[in-house]
C-alpha cells in the first residue's frame, strides 16, 4: 500500500470526526479552513501529488478528487443543517404569546380646567350659544377702547397688562371677543368664548395666565331676568345640584348695571365658619356680569336703540377648583402629577 494512500484515509477519517463536533457555522468554517484552506490538510495532499511516483499518481489523484468532492458536499450539507437549526431556534425565541397580559399603558386625561371648559361650553351650547374665538395677542382697541375703557380710565389699573413693544398686548380678559363677535356676526347673537388671559399677577390666588369664559347675548328686549336665569341654569347644571346664588352690585365699564354673582359655598353651604374654601362667608364669587353698556353695543356696530344684551365673564380655573376640590390655584399649572394629585380633596 503506497504511503500516500494512508494519508488520504487519515485525512478522510479526521475530517469525518471533526465534522461530527461542528455545532455552529463558525466551527464549521474552521473545519473548512483546516482541510481545504491554503494550508489545509487536503490542499497539502493535493499539492504533494506531483511528488508521487508516476504509476501511483493517477489512482491517488482520482481518490483525492473524490475526497475533495465529498468534503465539499459534506461541508455544504452540514452548513445547511446548522442554519436550519439556528433559524428554528430563533423562531422559537421570537414567538409571541398573544395570551400574555400586556404591560399596561397609562392613559392621558383632560386637564381639569379643560374638562371644566368643555362642560360649561356644552351646557351653554344647549342654551343656543356658539363658541367664538379671538386672538390672545390683542389690540388695545378691542381689549380696552371698545369696551368703554379709554386710556385715561382708572379701570385700566384694575388689570395689570403685559404689553408688547409694538403696543399690542396679551388680552387681560376674554371680553374683547364680545366686540370681535358683534362685528363679525351682528345681532341677534349668542356666543361664549373660552380662552387664556394674562395679567401681571403671581401669588397663591393669582397666576399670570389663567382661563376665562366670556358670554354674550344680544337681542331685542333682553331683560335682567334672562341673565339671572341663564347664569343659574349654567351653574346648577355644572355643579349638578341646585345652588343658592346672589347678585351683588358691582362695577365694570362695559356693563350697566354691573353685578357679581356669588354662589353658596360648594364645600360647606355656609355651615362652617372655618371653611377653607369660603373662609366662613358662606358665599363664593364666581362671575362678573351685567347688561351690556350701549357704548359697547355701538362699538360692535349694532344699534343700541334697537338691541341690548347681557354679558358675563367667568373664571374657569376657579370653577375647576370648586368642582374638583383643588385647594391651590398653582397646582393647576404644575407639571408634577403626584404633587397635583396631592392637592385633590380626599387624596392620601
Ligand atoms: N372682563 C371681566 C374681568 O376680566 C369679567 C367680566 C365682567 C366680563 C362683567 C363680562 C362682564 O362680560 O359683563 O374681570
XYZ file of C-alpha atoms in Angstrom, residues 36-267:
232
model
C -9.492 22.923 2.275
C -7.787 26.241 3.183
C -4.465 27.333 1.633
C -2.504 25.266 4.055
C -5.331 22.793 4.668
C -4.666 19.093 5.094
C -6.413 18.184 1.829
C -4.727 21.019 -0.041
C -1.312 19.839 1.068
C -2.121 16.321 -0.083
C -3.203 17.596 -3.495
C -0.014 19.605 -3.762
C 2.136 16.629 -2.916
C 0.608 14.571 -5.766
C 3.382 15.677 -8.083
C 5.980 14.104 -5.878
C 4.438 10.647 -6.170
C 5.908 8.026 -8.467
C 4.145 8.270 -11.815
C 2.357 4.913 -11.589
C 0.646 5.890 -8.349
C -0.360 9.420 -9.422
C -3.452 8.545 -11.396
C -5.163 6.456 -8.695
C -4.161 8.779 -5.900
C -5.345 11.764 -7.953
C -8.761 10.196 -8.512
C -9.046 9.273 -4.879
C -8.061 12.752 -3.743
C -10.509 14.388 -6.150
C -13.351 12.276 -4.898
C -12.306 13.012 -1.300
C -12.360 16.743 -2.106
C -15.838 16.444 -3.670
C -17.181 14.546 -0.710
C -15.602 17.002 1.769
C -17.211 19.915 -0.067
C -20.562 18.154 -0.223
C -20.392 17.284 3.484
C -19.479 20.849 4.439
C -22.394 22.125 2.369
C -24.818 19.632 3.871
C -23.766 20.257 7.462
C -23.864 24.023 6.870
C -27.454 23.773 5.703
C -28.356 21.663 8.729
C -26.806 24.128 11.201
C -28.502 27.094 9.502
C -31.882 25.345 9.654
C -31.421 24.586 13.347
C -30.413 28.179 14.092
C -33.419 29.546 12.218
C -35.719 27.255 14.097
C -34.199 28.302 17.425
C -34.610 31.970 16.526
C -38.216 31.464 15.525
C -38.935 29.782 18.839
C -37.326 32.649 20.743
C -39.256 35.255 18.822
C -42.587 33.592 19.148
C -45.113 35.943 20.781
C -47.553 34.550 23.258
C -50.634 36.559 22.437
C -52.369 35.354 25.586
C -49.849 37.151 27.845
C -51.278 40.163 29.670
C -49.886 43.487 28.382
C -47.537 45.624 30.441
C -50.319 48.197 30.799
C -50.459 51.705 29.500
C -51.243 54.859 31.433
C -53.912 56.905 29.752
C -53.816 60.675 29.416
C -56.795 62.711 30.527
C -58.118 66.191 30.087
C -56.746 68.785 32.448
C -59.447 69.720 34.995
C -59.605 73.238 33.531
C -60.111 71.834 30.018
C -62.732 69.480 31.388
C -64.475 72.415 33.056
C -64.260 74.405 29.849
C -65.860 71.592 27.868
C -68.564 71.000 30.449
C -69.609 74.647 30.636
C -69.364 75.041 26.862
C -71.649 72.011 26.453
C -74.206 73.454 28.825
C -74.119 76.820 27.055
C -74.345 75.199 23.631
C -77.500 73.504 24.900
C -78.850 77.008 25.563
C -78.131 78.044 21.979
C -74.702 79.655 22.372
C -71.903 79.139 19.842
C -68.212 79.101 20.618
C -66.351 82.160 19.318
C -62.641 82.802 19.314
C -60.275 85.741 19.413
C -56.513 86.262 19.500
C -54.522 86.072 22.722
C -52.252 88.823 21.434
C -54.791 91.583 21.227
C -55.024 95.248 20.294
C -55.702 97.907 22.931
C -58.617 98.935 20.770
C -60.511 95.671 21.373
C -59.187 94.889 24.846
C -59.966 98.342 26.256
C -61.266 101.113 23.992
C -64.256 99.306 22.532
C -65.151 98.025 25.964
C -65.676 101.566 27.184
C -62.249 101.767 28.835
C -60.472 104.768 27.265
C -56.778 105.256 28.004
C -57.407 107.741 30.850
C -59.924 105.425 32.517
C -58.929 104.326 36.027
C -60.284 100.847 35.204
C -57.108 100.229 33.197
C -55.348 99.992 36.530
C -57.656 97.151 37.526
C -55.900 94.939 35.026
C -52.118 94.924 35.025
C -51.334 94.381 31.407
C -48.455 92.733 29.579
C -47.594 94.968 26.632
C -45.527 94.157 23.544
C -43.115 96.797 22.206
C -45.444 97.467 19.263
C -48.261 98.489 21.602
C -50.240 95.244 21.279
C -50.892 93.317 24.461
C -51.758 89.928 25.908
C -55.513 90.099 26.391
C -56.351 90.705 30.027
C -59.803 89.173 29.654
C -61.910 87.364 27.062
C -64.198 90.415 26.758
C -62.602 91.707 23.501
C -64.190 88.699 21.804
C -67.554 90.374 22.504
C -66.603 93.186 20.133
C -64.998 90.925 17.539
C -68.096 88.701 17.500
C -70.557 91.576 17.195
C -68.521 92.991 14.302
C -68.341 89.592 12.655
C -71.843 88.230 13.188
C -74.089 91.216 14.003
C -77.314 90.855 16.028
C -79.012 88.825 17.352
C -76.117 86.941 18.848
C -75.299 84.321 21.483
C -71.666 83.423 21.930
C -69.309 82.089 24.513
C -65.558 82.413 24.305
C -63.371 80.229 26.499
C -59.686 81.009 26.492
C -56.449 82.059 28.133
C -55.989 85.538 29.556
C -52.943 87.224 31.088
C -52.199 89.674 33.887
C -49.129 90.790 35.763
C -50.103 88.919 38.886
C -48.480 85.989 40.616
C -49.311 84.743 44.088
C -51.224 81.908 45.772
C -54.538 83.024 44.315
C -53.348 84.621 41.064
C -51.429 83.244 38.126
C -50.071 85.401 35.272
C -52.024 83.190 32.883
C -55.483 81.956 33.682
C -58.656 80.883 31.908
C -61.917 82.683 31.469
C -65.118 82.134 29.613
C -66.911 85.107 28.179
C -70.600 85.002 27.362
C -72.611 87.490 25.340
C -76.242 87.609 24.364
C -77.516 90.432 22.156
C -81.144 90.578 21.130
C -84.239 92.767 21.363
C -85.683 93.485 24.801
C -83.275 91.342 26.767
C -84.209 91.543 30.424
C -82.185 91.201 33.561
C -84.133 88.069 34.455
C -82.918 86.336 31.276
C -79.400 86.898 32.541
C -80.236 85.601 36.016
C -81.987 82.543 34.629
C -79.137 81.745 32.238
C -76.487 82.001 34.934
C -78.423 79.867 37.424
C -79.136 77.273 34.767
C -75.463 77.077 33.863
C -74.180 76.838 37.438
C -76.734 74.276 38.568
C -76.027 72.108 35.537
C -72.285 72.393 36.097
C -72.319 71.543 39.802
C -75.111 69.012 39.351
C -77.365 70.449 42.030
C -79.421 73.492 42.785
C -77.241 76.086 44.477
C -78.310 79.274 46.186
C -76.990 82.331 44.373
C -76.962 86.061 44.924
C -76.232 89.053 42.744
C -74.164 91.845 44.192
C -73.986 95.306 42.645
C -70.541 95.904 41.186
C -68.788 97.963 38.597
C -67.435 97.157 35.140
C -67.025 99.851 32.495
C -68.570 97.625 29.838
C -71.844 96.830 31.614
C -74.574 98.924 33.211
C -75.817 97.867 35.650
C -72.983 95.529 36.653
C -73.124 92.615 39.044
C -71.052 89.981 40.596
C -72.554 86.567 41.059
C -71.943 84.598 44.233
C -72.996 81.018 44.762
C -73.480 79.202 48.036
C -70.198 77.635 49.166
C -69.885 74.258 47.439
C -67.811 72.980 50.358
